[in-house]
PDB file of C-alpha atoms in Angstrom:
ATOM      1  CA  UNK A 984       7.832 -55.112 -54.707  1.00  0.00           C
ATOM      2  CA  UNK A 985       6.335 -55.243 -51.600  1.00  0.00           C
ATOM      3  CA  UNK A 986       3.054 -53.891 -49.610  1.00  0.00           C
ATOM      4  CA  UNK A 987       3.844 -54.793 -45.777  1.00  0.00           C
ATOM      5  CA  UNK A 988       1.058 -52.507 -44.579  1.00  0.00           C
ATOM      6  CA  UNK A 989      -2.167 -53.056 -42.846  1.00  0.00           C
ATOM      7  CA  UNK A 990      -5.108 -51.366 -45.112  1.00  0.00           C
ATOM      8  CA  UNK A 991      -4.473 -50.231 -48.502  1.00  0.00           C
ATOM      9  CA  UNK A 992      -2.628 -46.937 -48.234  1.00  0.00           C
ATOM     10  CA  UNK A 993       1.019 -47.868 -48.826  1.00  0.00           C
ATOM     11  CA  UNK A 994       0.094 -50.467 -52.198  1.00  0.00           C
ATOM     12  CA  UNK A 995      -2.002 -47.495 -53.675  1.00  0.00           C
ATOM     13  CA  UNK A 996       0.769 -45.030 -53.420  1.00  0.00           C
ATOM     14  CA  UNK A 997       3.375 -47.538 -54.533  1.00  0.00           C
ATOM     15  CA  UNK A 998       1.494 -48.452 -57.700  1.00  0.00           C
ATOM     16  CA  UNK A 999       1.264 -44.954 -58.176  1.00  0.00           C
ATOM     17  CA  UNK A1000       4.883 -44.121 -57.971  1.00  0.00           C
ATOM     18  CA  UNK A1001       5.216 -46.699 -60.162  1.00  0.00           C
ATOM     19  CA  UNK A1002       2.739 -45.674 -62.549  1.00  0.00           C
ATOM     20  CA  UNK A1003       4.160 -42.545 -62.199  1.00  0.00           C
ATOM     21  CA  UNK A1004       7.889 -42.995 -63.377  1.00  0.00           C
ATOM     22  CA  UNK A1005       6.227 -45.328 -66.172  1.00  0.00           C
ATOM     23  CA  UNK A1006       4.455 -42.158 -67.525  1.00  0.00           C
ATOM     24  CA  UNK A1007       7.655 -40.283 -67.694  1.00  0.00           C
ATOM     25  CA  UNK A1008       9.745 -42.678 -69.142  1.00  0.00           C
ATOM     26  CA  UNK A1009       6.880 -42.776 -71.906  1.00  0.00           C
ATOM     27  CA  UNK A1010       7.655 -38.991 -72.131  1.00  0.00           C
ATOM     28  CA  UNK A1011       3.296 -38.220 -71.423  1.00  0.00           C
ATOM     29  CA  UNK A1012       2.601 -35.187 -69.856  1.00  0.00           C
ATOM     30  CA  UNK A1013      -0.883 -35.908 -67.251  1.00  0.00           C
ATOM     31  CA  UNK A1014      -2.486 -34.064 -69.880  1.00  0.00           C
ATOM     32  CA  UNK A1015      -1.366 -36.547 -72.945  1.00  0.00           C
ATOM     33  CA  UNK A1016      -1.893 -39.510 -70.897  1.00  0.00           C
ATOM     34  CA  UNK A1017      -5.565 -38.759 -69.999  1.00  0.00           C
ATOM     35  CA  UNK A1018      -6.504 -37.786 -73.718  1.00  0.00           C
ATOM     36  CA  UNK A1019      -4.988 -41.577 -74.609  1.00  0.00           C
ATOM     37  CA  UNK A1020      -6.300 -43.061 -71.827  1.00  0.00           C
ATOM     38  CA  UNK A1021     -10.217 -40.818 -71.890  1.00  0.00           C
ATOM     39  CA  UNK A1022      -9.918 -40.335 -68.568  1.00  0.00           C
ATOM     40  CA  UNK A1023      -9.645 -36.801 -66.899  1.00  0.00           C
ATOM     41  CA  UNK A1024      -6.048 -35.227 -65.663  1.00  0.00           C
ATOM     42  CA  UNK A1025      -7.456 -35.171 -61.857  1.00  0.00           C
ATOM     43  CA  UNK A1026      -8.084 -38.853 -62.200  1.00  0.00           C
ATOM     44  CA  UNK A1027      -4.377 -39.251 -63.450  1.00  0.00           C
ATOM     45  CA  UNK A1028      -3.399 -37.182 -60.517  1.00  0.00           C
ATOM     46  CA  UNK A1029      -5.410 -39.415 -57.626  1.00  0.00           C
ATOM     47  CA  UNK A1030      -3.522 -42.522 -59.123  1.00  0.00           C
ATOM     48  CA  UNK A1031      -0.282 -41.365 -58.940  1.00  0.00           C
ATOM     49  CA  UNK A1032      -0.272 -40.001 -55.338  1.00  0.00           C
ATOM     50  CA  UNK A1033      -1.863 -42.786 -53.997  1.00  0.00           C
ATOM     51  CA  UNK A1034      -4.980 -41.299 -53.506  1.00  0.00           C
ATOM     52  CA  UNK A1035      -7.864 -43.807 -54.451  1.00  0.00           C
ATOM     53  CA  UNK A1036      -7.736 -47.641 -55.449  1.00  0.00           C
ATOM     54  CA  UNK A1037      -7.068 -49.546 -58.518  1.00  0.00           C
ATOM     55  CA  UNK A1038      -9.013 -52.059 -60.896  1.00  0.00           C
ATOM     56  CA  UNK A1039      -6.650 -54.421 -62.785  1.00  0.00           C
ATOM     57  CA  UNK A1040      -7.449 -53.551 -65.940  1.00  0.00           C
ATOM     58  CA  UNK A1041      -7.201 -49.928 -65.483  1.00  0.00           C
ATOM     59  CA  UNK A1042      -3.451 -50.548 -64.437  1.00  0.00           C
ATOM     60  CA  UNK A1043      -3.419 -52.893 -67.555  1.00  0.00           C
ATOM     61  CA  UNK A1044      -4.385 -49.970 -70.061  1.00  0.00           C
ATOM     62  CA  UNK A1045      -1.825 -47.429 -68.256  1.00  0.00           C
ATOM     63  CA  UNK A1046       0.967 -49.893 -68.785  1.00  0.00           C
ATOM     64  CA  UNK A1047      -0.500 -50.740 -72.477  1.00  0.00           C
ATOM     65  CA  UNK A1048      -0.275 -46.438 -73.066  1.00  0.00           C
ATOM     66  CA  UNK A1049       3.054 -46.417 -71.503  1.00  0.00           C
ATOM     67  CA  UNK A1050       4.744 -49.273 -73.087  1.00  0.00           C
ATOM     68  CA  UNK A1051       5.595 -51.383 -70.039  1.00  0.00           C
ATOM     69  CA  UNK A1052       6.605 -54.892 -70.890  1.00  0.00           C
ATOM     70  CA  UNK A1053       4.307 -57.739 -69.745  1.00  0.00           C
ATOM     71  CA  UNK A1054       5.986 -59.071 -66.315  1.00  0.00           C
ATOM     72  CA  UNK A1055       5.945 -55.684 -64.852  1.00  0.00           C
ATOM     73  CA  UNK A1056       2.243 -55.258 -66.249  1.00  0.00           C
ATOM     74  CA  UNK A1057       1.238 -58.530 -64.493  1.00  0.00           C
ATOM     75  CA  UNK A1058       3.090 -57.647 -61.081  1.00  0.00           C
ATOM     76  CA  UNK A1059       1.677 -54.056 -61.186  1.00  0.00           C
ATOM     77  CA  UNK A1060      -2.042 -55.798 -61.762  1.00  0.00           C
ATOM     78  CA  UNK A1061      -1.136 -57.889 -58.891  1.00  0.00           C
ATOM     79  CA  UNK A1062      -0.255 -54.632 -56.947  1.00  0.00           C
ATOM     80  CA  UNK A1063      -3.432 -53.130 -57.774  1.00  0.00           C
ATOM     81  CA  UNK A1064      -5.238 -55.974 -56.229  1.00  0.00           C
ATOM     82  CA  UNK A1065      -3.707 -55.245 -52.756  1.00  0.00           C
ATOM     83  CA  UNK A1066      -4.788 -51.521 -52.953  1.00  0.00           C
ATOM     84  CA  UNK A1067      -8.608 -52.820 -52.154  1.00  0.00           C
ATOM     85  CA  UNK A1068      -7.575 -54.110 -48.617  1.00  0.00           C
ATOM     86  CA  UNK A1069      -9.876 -52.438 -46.425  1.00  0.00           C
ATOM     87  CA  UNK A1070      -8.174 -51.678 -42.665  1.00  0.00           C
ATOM     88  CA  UNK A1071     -10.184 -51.554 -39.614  1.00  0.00           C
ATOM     89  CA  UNK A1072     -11.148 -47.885 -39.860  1.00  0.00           C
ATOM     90  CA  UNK A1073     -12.830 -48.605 -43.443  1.00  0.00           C
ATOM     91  CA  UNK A1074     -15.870 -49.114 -41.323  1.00  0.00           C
ATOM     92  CA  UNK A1075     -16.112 -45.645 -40.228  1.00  0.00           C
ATOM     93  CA  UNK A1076     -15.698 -44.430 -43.595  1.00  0.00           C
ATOM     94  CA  UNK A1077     -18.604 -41.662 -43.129  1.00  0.00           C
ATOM     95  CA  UNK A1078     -16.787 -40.113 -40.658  1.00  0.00           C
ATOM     96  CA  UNK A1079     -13.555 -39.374 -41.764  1.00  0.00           C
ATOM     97  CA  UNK A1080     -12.518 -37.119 -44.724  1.00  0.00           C
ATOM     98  CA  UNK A1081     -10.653 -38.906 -47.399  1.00  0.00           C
ATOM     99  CA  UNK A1082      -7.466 -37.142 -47.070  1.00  0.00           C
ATOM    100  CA  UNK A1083      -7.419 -38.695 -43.406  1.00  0.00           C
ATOM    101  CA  UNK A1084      -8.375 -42.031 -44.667  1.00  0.00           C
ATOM    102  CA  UNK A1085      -4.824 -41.958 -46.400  1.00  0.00           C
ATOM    103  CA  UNK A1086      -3.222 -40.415 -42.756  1.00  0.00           C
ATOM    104  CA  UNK A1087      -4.502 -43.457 -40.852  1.00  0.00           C
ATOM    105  CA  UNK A1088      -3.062 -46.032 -43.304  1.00  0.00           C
ATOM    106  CA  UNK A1089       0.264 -44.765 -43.117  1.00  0.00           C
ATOM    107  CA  UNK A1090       0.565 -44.282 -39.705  1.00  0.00           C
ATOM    108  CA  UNK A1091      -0.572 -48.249 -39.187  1.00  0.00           C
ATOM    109  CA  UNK A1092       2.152 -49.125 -41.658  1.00  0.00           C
ATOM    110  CA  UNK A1093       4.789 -46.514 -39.400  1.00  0.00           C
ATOM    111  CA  UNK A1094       7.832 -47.406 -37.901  1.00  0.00           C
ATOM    112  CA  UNK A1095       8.547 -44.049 -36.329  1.00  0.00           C
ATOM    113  CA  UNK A1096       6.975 -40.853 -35.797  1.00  0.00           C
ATOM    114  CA  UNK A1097       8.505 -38.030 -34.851  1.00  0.00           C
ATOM    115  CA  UNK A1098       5.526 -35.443 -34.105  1.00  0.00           C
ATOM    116  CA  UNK A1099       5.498 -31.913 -33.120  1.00  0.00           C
ATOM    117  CA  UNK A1100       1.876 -30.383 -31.884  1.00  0.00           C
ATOM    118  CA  UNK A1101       2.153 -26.491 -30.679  1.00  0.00           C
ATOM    119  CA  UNK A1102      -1.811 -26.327 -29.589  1.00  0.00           C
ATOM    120  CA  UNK A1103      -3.289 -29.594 -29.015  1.00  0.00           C
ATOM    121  CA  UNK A1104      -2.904 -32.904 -27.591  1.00  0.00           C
ATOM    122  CA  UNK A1105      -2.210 -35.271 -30.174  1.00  0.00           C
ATOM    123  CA  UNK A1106      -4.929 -37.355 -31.177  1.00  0.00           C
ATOM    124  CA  UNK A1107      -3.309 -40.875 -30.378  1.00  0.00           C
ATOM    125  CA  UNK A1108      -2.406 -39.457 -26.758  1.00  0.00           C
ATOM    126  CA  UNK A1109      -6.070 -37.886 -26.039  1.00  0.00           C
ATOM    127  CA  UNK A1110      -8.212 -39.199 -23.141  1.00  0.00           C
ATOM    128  CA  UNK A1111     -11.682 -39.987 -24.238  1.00  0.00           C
ATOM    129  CA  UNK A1112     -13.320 -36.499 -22.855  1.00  0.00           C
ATOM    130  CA  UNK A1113     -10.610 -34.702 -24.164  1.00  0.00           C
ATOM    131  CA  UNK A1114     -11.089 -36.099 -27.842  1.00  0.00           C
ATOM    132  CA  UNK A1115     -15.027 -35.743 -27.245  1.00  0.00           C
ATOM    133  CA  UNK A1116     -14.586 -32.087 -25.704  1.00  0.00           C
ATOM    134  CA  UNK A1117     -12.490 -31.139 -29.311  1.00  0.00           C
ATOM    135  CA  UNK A1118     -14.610 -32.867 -31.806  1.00  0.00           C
ATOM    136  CA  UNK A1119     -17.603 -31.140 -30.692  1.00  0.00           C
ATOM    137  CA  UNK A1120     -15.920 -27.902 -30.980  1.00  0.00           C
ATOM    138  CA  UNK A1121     -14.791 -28.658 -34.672  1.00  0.00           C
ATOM    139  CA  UNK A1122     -17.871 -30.383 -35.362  1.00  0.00           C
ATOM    140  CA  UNK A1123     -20.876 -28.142 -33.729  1.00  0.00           C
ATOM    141  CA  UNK A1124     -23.184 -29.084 -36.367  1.00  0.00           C
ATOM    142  CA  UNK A1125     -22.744 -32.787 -36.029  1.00  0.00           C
ATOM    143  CA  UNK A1126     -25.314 -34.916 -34.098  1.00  0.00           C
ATOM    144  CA  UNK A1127     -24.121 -36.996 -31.109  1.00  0.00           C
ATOM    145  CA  UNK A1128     -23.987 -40.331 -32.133  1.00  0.00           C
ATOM    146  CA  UNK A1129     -22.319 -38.776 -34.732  1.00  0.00           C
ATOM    147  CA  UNK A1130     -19.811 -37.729 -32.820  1.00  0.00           C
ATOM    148  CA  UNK A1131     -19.731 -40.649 -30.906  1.00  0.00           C
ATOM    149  CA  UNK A1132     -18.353 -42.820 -33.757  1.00  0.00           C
ATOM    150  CA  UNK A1133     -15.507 -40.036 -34.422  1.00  0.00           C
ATOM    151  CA  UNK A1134     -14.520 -40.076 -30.685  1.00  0.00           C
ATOM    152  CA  UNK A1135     -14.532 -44.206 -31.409  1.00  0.00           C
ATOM    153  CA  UNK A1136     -12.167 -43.844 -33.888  1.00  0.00           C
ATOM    154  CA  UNK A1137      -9.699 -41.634 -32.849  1.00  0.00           C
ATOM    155  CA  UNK A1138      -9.404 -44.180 -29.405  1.00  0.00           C
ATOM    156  CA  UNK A1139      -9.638 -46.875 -31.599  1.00  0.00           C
ATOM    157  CA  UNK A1140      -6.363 -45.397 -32.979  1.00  0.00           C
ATOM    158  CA  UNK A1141      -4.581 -45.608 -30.125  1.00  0.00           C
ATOM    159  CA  UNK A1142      -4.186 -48.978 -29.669  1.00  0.00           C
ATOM    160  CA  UNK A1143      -1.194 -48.531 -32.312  1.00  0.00           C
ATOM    161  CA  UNK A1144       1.095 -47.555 -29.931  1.00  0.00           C
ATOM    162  CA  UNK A1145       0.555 -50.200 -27.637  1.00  0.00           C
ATOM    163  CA  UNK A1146       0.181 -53.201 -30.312  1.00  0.00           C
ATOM    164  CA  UNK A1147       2.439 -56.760 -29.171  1.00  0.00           C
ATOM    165  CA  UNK A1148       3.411 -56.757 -33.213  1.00  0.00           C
ATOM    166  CA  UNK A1149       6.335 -53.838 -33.971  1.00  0.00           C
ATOM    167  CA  UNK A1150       4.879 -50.734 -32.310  1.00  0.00           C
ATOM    168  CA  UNK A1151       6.081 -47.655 -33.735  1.00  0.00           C
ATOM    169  CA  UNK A1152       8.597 -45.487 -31.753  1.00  0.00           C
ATOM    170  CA  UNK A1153       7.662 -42.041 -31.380  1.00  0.00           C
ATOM    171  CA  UNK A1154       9.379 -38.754 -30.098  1.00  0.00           C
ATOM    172  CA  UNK A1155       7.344 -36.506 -29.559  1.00  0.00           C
ATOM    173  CA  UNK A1156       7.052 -32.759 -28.092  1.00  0.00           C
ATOM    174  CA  UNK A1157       4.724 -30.535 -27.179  1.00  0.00           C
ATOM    175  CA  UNK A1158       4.856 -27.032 -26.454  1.00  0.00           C
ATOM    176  CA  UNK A1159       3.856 -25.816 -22.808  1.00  0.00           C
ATOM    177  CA  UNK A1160       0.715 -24.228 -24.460  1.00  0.00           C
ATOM    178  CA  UNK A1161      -1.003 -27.585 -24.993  1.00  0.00           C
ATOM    179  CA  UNK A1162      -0.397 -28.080 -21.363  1.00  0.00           C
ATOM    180  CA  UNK A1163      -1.473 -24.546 -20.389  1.00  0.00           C
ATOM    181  CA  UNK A1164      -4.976 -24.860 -22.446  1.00  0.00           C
ATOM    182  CA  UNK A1165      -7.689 -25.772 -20.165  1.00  0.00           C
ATOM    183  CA  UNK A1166      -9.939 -27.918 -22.922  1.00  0.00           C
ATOM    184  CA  UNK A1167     -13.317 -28.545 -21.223  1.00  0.00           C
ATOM    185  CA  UNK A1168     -12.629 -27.268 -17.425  1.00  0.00           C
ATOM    186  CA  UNK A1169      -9.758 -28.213 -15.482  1.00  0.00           C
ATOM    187  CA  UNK A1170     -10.988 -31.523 -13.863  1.00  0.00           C
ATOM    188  CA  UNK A1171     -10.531 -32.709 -17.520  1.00  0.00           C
ATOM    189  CA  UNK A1172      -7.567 -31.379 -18.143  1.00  0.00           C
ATOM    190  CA  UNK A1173      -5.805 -32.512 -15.406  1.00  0.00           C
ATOM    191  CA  UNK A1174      -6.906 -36.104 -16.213  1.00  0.00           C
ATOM    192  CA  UNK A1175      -5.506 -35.384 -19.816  1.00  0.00           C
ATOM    193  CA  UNK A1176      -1.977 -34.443 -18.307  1.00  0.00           C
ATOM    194  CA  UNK A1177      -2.560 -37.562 -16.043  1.00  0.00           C
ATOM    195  CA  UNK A1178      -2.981 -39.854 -19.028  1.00  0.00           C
ATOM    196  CA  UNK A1179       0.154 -38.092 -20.596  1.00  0.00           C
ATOM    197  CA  UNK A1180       2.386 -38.805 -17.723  1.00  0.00           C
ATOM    198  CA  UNK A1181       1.966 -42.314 -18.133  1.00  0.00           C
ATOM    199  CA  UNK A1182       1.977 -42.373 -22.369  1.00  0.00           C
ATOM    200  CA  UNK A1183       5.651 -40.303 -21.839  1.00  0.00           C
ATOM    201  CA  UNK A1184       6.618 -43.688 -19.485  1.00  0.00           C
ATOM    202  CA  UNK A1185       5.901 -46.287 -22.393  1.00  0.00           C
ATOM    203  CA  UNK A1186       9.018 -47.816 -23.627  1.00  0.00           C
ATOM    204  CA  UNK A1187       8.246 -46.830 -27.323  1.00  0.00           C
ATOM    205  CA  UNK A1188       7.252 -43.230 -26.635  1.00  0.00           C
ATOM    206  CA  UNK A1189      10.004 -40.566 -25.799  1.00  0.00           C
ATOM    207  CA  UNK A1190       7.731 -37.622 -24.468  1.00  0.00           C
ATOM    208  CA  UNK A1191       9.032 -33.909 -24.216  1.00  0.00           C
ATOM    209  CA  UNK A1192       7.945 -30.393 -23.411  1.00  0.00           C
ATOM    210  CA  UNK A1193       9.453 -27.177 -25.319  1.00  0.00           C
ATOM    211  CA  UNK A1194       8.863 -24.567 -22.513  1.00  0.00           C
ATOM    212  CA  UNK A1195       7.273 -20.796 -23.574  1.00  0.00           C
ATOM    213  CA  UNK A1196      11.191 -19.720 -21.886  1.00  0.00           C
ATOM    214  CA  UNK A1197      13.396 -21.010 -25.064  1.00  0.00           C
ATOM    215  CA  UNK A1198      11.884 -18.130 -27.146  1.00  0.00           C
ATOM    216  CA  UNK A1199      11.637 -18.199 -30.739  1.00  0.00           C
ATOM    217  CA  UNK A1200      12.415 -21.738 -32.039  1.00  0.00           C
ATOM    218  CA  UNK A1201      11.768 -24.002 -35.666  1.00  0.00           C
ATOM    219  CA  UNK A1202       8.178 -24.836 -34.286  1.00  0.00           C
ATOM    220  CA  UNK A1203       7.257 -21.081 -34.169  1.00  0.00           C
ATOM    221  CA  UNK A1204       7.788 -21.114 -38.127  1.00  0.00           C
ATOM    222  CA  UNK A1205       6.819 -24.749 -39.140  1.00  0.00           C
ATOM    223  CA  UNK A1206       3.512 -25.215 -37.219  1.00  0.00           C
ATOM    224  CA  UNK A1207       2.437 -28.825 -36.044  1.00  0.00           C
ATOM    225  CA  UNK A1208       3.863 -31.935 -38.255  1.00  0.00           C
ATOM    226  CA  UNK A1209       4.015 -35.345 -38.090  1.00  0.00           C
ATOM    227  CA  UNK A1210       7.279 -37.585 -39.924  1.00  0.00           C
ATOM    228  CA  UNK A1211       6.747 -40.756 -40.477  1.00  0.00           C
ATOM    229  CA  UNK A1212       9.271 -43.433 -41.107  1.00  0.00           C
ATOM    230  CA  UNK A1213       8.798 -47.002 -42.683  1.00  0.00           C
ATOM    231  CA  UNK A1214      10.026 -50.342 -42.159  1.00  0.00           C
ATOM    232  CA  UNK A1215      12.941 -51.799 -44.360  1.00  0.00           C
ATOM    233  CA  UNK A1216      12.305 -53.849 -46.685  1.00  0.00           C
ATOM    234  CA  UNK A1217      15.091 -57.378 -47.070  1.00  0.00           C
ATOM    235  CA  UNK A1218      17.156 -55.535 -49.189  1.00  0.00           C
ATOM    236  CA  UNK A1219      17.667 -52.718 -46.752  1.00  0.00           C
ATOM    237  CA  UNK A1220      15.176 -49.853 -48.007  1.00  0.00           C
ATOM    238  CA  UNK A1221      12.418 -48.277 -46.542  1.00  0.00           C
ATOM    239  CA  UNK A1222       9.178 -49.893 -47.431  1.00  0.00           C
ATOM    240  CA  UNK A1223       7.458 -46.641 -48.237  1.00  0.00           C
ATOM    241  CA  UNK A1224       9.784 -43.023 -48.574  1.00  0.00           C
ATOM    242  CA  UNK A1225       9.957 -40.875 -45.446  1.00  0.00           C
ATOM    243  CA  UNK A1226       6.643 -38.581 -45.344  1.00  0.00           C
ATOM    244  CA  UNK A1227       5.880 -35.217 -43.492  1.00  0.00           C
ATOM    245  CA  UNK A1228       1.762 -34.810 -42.569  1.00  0.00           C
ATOM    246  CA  UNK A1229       1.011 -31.581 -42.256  1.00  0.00           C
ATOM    247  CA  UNK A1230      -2.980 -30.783 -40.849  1.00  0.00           C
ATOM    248  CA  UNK A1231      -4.434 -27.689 -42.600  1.00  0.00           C
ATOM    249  CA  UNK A1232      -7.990 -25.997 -41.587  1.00  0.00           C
ATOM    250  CA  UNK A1233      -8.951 -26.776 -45.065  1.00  0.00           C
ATOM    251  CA  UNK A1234      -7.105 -29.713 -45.735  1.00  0.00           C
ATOM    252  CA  UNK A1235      -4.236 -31.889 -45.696  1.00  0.00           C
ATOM    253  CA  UNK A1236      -0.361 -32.050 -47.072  1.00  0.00           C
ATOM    254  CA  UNK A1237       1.432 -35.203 -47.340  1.00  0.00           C
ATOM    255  CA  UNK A1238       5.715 -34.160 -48.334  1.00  0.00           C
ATOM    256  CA  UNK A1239       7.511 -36.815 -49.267  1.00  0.00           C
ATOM    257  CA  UNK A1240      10.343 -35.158 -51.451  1.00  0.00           C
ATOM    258  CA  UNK A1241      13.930 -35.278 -50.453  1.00  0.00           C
ATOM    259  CA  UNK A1242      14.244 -31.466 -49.538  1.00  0.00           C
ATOM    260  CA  UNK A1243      10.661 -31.479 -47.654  1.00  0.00           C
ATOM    261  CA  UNK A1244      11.489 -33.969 -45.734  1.00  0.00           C
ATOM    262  CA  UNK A1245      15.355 -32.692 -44.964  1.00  0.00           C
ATOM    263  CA  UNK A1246      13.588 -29.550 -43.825  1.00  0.00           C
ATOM    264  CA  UNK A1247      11.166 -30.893 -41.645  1.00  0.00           C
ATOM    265  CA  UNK A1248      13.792 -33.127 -40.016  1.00  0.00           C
ATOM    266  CA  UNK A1249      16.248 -30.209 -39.503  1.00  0.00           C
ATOM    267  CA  UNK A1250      13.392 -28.184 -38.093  1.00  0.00           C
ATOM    268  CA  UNK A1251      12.530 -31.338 -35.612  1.00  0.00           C
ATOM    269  CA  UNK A1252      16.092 -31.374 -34.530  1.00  0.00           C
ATOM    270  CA  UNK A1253      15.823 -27.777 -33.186  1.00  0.00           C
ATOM    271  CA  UNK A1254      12.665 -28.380 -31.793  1.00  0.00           C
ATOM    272  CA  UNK A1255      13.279 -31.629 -30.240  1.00  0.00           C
ATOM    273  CA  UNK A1256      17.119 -30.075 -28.751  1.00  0.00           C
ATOM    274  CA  UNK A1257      15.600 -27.309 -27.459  1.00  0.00           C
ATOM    275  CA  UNK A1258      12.470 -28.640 -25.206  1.00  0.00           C
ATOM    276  CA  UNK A1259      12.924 -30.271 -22.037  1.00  0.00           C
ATOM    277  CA  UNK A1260      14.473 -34.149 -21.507  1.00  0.00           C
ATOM    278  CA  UNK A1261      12.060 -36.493 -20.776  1.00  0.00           C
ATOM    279  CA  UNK A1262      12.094 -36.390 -17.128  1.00  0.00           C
ATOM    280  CA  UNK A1263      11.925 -32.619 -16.639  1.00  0.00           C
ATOM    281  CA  UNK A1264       8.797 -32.663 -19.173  1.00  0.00           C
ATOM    282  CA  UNK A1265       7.509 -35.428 -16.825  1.00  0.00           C
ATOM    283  CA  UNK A1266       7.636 -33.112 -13.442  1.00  0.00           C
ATOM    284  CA  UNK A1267       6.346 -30.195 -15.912  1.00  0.00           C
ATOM    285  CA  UNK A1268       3.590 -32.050 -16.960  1.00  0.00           C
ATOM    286  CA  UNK A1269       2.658 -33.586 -13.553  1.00  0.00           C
ATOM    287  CA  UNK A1270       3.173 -29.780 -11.868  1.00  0.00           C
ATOM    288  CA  UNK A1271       0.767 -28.722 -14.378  1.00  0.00           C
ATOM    289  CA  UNK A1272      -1.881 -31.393 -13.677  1.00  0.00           C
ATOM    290  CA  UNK A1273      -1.682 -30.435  -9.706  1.00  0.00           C
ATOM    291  CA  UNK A1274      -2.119 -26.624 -10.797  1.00  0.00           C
ATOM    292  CA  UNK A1275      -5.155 -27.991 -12.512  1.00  0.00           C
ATOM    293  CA  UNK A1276      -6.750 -30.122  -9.544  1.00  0.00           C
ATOM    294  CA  UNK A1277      -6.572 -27.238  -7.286  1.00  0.00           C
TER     295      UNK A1277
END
């Protein structure tokens, strides 16, 4: 049993996938175990998806309900004590919705990304204007330190992919409309494509451009995602399962099932076989940026 992530994410949704196969093995239904435990289903719920921390003696109770025997109670108490870590971006709390809160933990604790965007820069490759330019536009009622602290965070972010400790590797592509879509006036813009030239030429980030000429592709149908991928643990298994993030307008999905994931992987494949190799999305890029400056 192990946690090997920074901030509290990955030991909250490994207690509750423990918790989790503990209730079934008890044969409870959500519905059973909240009646015997006086708690309410959606509570039930938030526990075993990882959604919100743990006290000790509430895991104590669940494994007294389900019948666990008393070394895996007393490692899954110990579990629970790890899901209070706070990472860096605990700070900022007030600014970022709680569904986020658990996107930001898993992406420290990441080993790979693979990332598809179809309208937007992503947000650990924007420049500072660029992120500003967007948050107010998604934000209008916000005031401006307000939106100062979210454009802190999101750059704040970025320093992931240029950590000295195991950066994650990420392939990413965009399509040619996030190039295309002048956010803010051109000068900014082209800076943006600018700062994306040289992202594509770190040695962890493999950078490509799916061109509006390939037609109808997997993107078209599956929308922006995000796969992540964990570290192994010693005996040779991933840390935490694969997991597809998916951004809604009105909220988040998090996929972690075999056949979710399986799709979203086939559906990178296509993507990522049909945009451009690196280089050629390097020239696009840069052609675009001189388009821009003109």
């Amino acid at each position: 049993m192990t946690t090997g992530a920074t901030g509290s994410t990955v030991p909250r949704r490994q207690l509750g996938r423990y918790l989790r196969d503990l209730r079934n093995q008890a044969r409870l239904t959500v519905r059973k175990a909240a009646k015997e435990l006086e708690w309410s289903e959606a509570k039930i719920w938030r526990i075993e998806t990882g959604q919100t921390s743990l006290r000790s003696l509430d895991v104590e109770a669940m494994c007294r309900i389900y019948g666990a025997p008393a070394d895996l109670t007393d490692a899954l108490m110990a579990l629970a004590k790890e899901t209070k870590a706070r990472g860096w971006w605990h700070s900022y709390g007030d600014v970022i919705p709680e569904d986020f809160d658990v996107y930001i933990g898993l992406e420290e604790a990441a080993s790979t990304m693979n990332w598809y965007e179809s309208e937007l820069v992503p947000g650990l490759f924007q420049t500072e204007g660029y992120a500003r330019a967007i948050i107010q536009a998604s934000q209008p009622d916000e005031d401006a330190e307000e939106i100062e602290r979210r454009v802190h965070v999101r750059v704040a972010r970025q320093t992931l992919i240029t950590r000295t400790t195991a950066p994650p590797t990420l392939e990413v592509v965009l399509n040619e409309a996030v190039l295309r879509r002048s956010v803010n006036g051109p000068a900014m813009m082209a800076e943006q494509l600018d700062h994306l030239v040289e992202v594509g030429r770190l040695p962890n980030v493999s950078l490509r451009v799916l061109p509006f000429s390939v037609g109808l592709h997997h993107g078209v149908m599956s929308g922006p995602f995000v796969m992540l991928g964990f570290p192994l643990n010693g005996d040779g298994k991933p840390s935490e399962p694969p997991t597809v993030y998916v951004d809604g307008f009105t909220g988040a999905l998090y996929l972690d099932k075999d056949h979710e994931v399986s799709r979203y992987q086939a559906a990178f494949a296509n993507i990522w076989d049909a945009s451009l190799d690196e280089a050629d999305s390097e020239q696009m890029i840069a052609s675009v940026a001189r388009e821009m400056k003109q």
